[in-house]
PDB file of C-alpha atoms in Angstrom:
ATOM      1  CA  MET A   1      30.255-148.760  80.399  1.00  0.00           C
ATOM      2  CA  LYS A   2      27.843-151.331  82.334  1.00  0.00           C
ATOM      3  CA  PRO A   3      28.782-154.702  82.016  1.00  0.00           C
ATOM      4  CA  ILE A   4      25.986-157.179  80.388  1.00  0.00           C
ATOM      5  CA  ALA A   5      25.774-160.374  82.239  1.00  0.00           C
ATOM      6  CA  ALA A   6      24.907-162.722  79.122  1.00  0.00           C
ATOM      7  CA  HIS A   7      26.127-160.789  75.853  1.00  0.00           C
ATOM      8  CA  ASN A   8      23.571-160.570  73.115  1.00  0.00           C
ATOM      9  CA  HIS A   9      24.998-159.350  69.950  1.00  0.00           C
ATOM     10  CA  GLN A  10      21.726-157.574  68.897  1.00  0.00           C
ATOM     11  CA  THR A  11      21.278-155.698  71.928  1.00  0.00           C
ATOM     12  CA  ALA A  12      25.175-154.793  72.221  1.00  0.00           C
ATOM     13  CA  ILE A  13      24.770-153.578  68.691  1.00  0.00           C
ATOM     14  CA  ARG A  14      21.623-151.364  69.155  1.00  0.00           C
ATOM     15  CA  SER A  15      23.139-149.922  72.342  1.00  0.00           C
ATOM     16  CA  ALA A  16      26.189-148.969  70.453  1.00  0.00           C
ATOM     17  CA  ARG A  17      24.346-147.784  67.699  1.00  0.00           C
ATOM     18  CA  ARG A  18      21.899-145.420  70.072  1.00  0.00           C
ATOM     19  CA  ALA A  19      25.537-144.076  71.285  1.00  0.00           C
ATOM     20  CA  MET A  20      27.041-143.311  67.560  1.00  0.00           C
ATOM     21  CA  ALA A  21      27.216-139.729  66.844  1.00  0.00           C
ATOM     22  CA  ASP A  22      25.573-138.607  63.540  1.00  0.00           C
ATOM     23  CA  TYR A  23      27.735-138.484  60.314  1.00  0.00           C
ATOM     24  CA  GLU A  24      27.949-134.623  60.518  1.00  0.00           C
ATOM     25  CA  THR A  25      29.005-134.835  63.992  1.00  0.00           C
ATOM     26  CA  ILE A  26      31.888-137.212  63.236  1.00  0.00           C
ATOM     27  CA  LEU A  27      32.860-135.153  60.634  1.00  0.00           C
ATOM     28  CA  GLY A  28      33.143-132.214  62.434  1.00  0.00           C
ATOM     29  CA  LEU A  29      35.059-134.024  65.438  1.00  0.00           C
ATOM     30  CA  THR A  30      37.367-135.613  62.762  1.00  0.00           C
ATOM     31  CA  GLU A  31      38.272-131.939  61.569  1.00  0.00           C
ATOM     32  CA  THR A  32      38.561-130.656  64.937  1.00  0.00           C
ATOM     33  CA  PHE A  33      41.003-133.390  66.210  1.00  0.00           C
ATOM     34  CA  LYS A  34      42.632-133.097  62.697  1.00  0.00           C
ATOM     35  CA  VAL A  35      43.520-129.171  63.396  1.00  0.00           C
ATOM     36  CA  LEU A  36      44.596-129.839  66.916  1.00  0.00           C
ATOM     37  CA  SER A  37      46.993-132.548  65.869  1.00  0.00           C
ATOM     38  CA  ASP A  38      49.484-129.813  64.726  1.00  0.00           C
ATOM     39  CA  PRO A  39      52.148-128.648  67.550  1.00  0.00           C
ATOM     40  CA  THR A  40      51.985-125.391  66.477  1.00  0.00           C
ATOM     41  CA  ARG A  41      48.266-124.797  66.541  1.00  0.00           C
ATOM     42  CA  LEU A  42      48.214-126.791  70.012  1.00  0.00           C
ATOM     43  CA  LYS A  43      50.595-124.750  71.501  1.00  0.00           C
ATOM     44  CA  ILE A  44      48.486-121.442  70.228  1.00  0.00           C
ATOM     45  CA  VAL A  45      45.406-123.035  71.839  1.00  0.00           C
ATOM     46  CA  PHE A  46      47.309-123.549  75.193  1.00  0.00           C
ATOM     47  CA  ALA A  47      48.684-120.087  75.107  1.00  0.00           C
ATOM     48  CA  LEU A  48      44.915-118.780  74.552  1.00  0.00           C
ATOM     49  CA  THR A  49      43.709-120.847  77.744  1.00  0.00           C
ATOM     50  CA  ARG A  50      45.107-118.058  79.721  1.00  0.00           C
ATOM     51  CA  ILE A  51      45.189-114.726  78.185  1.00  0.00           C
ATOM     52  CA  GLU A  52      43.746-113.288  74.856  1.00  0.00           C
ATOM     53  CA  LEU A  53      46.841-112.557  72.687  1.00  0.00           C
ATOM     54  CA  CYS A  54      47.425-110.789  69.207  1.00  0.00           C
ATOM     55  CA  VAL A  55      49.446-112.159  66.521  1.00  0.00           C
ATOM     56  CA  ILE A  56      52.689-110.642  67.737  1.00  0.00           C
ATOM     57  CA  ASP A  57      52.591-111.802  70.945  1.00  0.00           C
ATOM     58  CA  ILE A  58      51.988-115.466  69.887  1.00  0.00           C
ATOM     59  CA  ALA A  59      54.823-115.172  67.179  1.00  0.00           C
ATOM     60  CA  GLU A  60      57.373-114.175  69.507  1.00  0.00           C
ATOM     61  CA  LEU A  61      56.033-116.707  72.166  1.00  0.00           C
ATOM     62  CA  LEU A  62      56.361-119.554  69.720  1.00  0.00           C
ATOM     63  CA  ASP A  63      59.347-117.945  68.085  1.00  0.00           C
ATOM     64  CA  VAL A  64      57.654-118.466  64.472  1.00  0.00           C
ATOM     65  CA  THR A  65      56.832-115.610  61.869  1.00  0.00           C
ATOM     66  CA  GLU A  66      53.855-113.598  62.256  1.00  0.00           C
ATOM     67  CA  SER A  67      52.444-114.967  58.715  1.00  0.00           C
ATOM     68  CA  ALA A  68      52.899-118.440  60.143  1.00  0.00           C
ATOM     69  CA  VAL A  69      50.917-117.720  63.111  1.00  0.00           C
ATOM     70  CA  SER A  70      48.083-115.939  60.928  1.00  0.00           C
ATOM     71  CA  HIS A  71      47.895-118.683  58.872  1.00  0.00           C
ATOM     72  CA  GLN A  72      47.426-121.251  61.953  1.00  0.00           C
ATOM     73  CA  LEU A  73      44.841-118.744  63.533  1.00  0.00           C
ATOM     74  CA  ARG A  74      42.811-118.915  60.249  1.00  0.00           C
ATOM     75  CA  LEU A  75      42.347-122.672  60.578  1.00  0.00           C
ATOM     76  CA  LEU A  76      41.652-122.492  64.117  1.00  0.00           C
ATOM     77  CA  LYS A  77      39.010-119.622  63.705  1.00  0.00           C
ATOM     78  CA  THR A  78      37.488-121.811  60.414  1.00  0.00           C
ATOM     79  CA  LEU A  79      36.791-124.281  62.856  1.00  0.00           C
ATOM     80  CA  ARG A  80      35.305-121.946  65.905  1.00  0.00           C
ATOM     81  CA  LEU A  81      38.074-123.054  68.114  1.00  0.00           C
ATOM     82  CA  VAL A  82      39.463-119.212  68.405  1.00  0.00           C
ATOM     83  CA  LYS A  83      37.683-116.176  67.983  1.00  0.00           C
ATOM     84  CA  GLN A  84      39.196-112.599  67.558  1.00  0.00           C
ATOM     85  CA  ARG A  85      38.220-109.090  68.948  1.00  0.00           C
ATOM     86  CA  LYS A  86      39.180-105.781  67.366  1.00  0.00           C
ATOM     87  CA  GLU A  87      40.725-103.040  69.354  1.00  0.00           C
ATOM     88  CA  GLY A  88      41.855-100.240  67.185  1.00  0.00           C
ATOM     89  CA  LYS A  89      44.224-101.601  64.598  1.00  0.00           C
ATOM     90  CA  MET A  90      45.212-104.448  67.003  1.00  0.00           C
ATOM     91  CA  VAL A  91      43.353-107.808  66.827  1.00  0.00           C
ATOM     92  CA  TYR A  92      43.174-110.169  69.784  1.00  0.00           C
ATOM     93  CA  TYR A  93      42.755-113.762  69.900  1.00  0.00           C
ATOM     94  CA  SER A  94      40.884-116.038  72.540  1.00  0.00           C
ATOM     95  CA  LEU A  95      39.432-119.468  72.540  1.00  0.00           C
ATOM     96  CA  ASP A  96      36.072-119.605  71.095  1.00  0.00           C
ATOM     97  CA  ASP A  97      34.331-120.850  74.366  1.00  0.00           C
ATOM     98  CA  GLU A  98      35.012-122.932  77.469  1.00  0.00           C
ATOM     99  CA  HIS A  99      34.434-126.094  75.476  1.00  0.00           C
ATOM    100  CA  ILE A 100      37.852-125.864  74.035  1.00  0.00           C
ATOM    101  CA  GLU A 101      39.589-125.327  77.216  1.00  0.00           C
ATOM    102  CA  ASP A 102      37.703-128.153  78.566  1.00  0.00           C
ATOM    103  CA  LEU A 103      38.632-130.321  75.775  1.00  0.00           C
ATOM    104  CA  ILE A 104      42.248-129.426  76.081  1.00  0.00           C
ATOM    105  CA  ARG A 105      42.164-129.930  79.848  1.00  0.00           C
ATOM    106  CA  VAL A 106      40.385-133.236  79.548  1.00  0.00           C
ATOM    107  CA  ALA A 107      42.940-134.377  76.762  1.00  0.00           C
ATOM    108  CA  THR A 108      45.897-133.493  79.136  1.00  0.00           C
ATOM    109  CA  ARG A 109      44.638-135.140  82.124  1.00  0.00           C
ATOM    110  CA  HIS A 110      43.913-138.459  79.782  1.00  0.00           C
ATOM    111  CA  ILE A 111      47.589-138.602  78.831  1.00  0.00           C
ATOM    112  CA  SER A 112      48.988-137.815  82.249  1.00  0.00           C
ATOM    113  CA  GLU A 113      47.290-140.587  83.918  1.00  0.00           C
TER     114      GLU A 113
END
């Protein structure tokens, strides 16, 4: 952020307005952060930064039921935070793309500083 020598309210407001995301983006971000605010879902996302896992693996890792994991994965999948891949009867989950891992890494670094 650049310091402004003499503060002009109208200039500052125009600049802030240009930086403001559109309403749909704000809603999407709100939903994403809301979903990630749940500790179980965040643990799932952290686990998937390393390797793809099935529901059974995640349930054992987090010591929760497979039903609970499936419910959380459904929410994460709805927001395109995770994706699935079928191999025979097994379904494996991974992060939807590298941006999700970047988001987690930046947030982790932020709270660590």
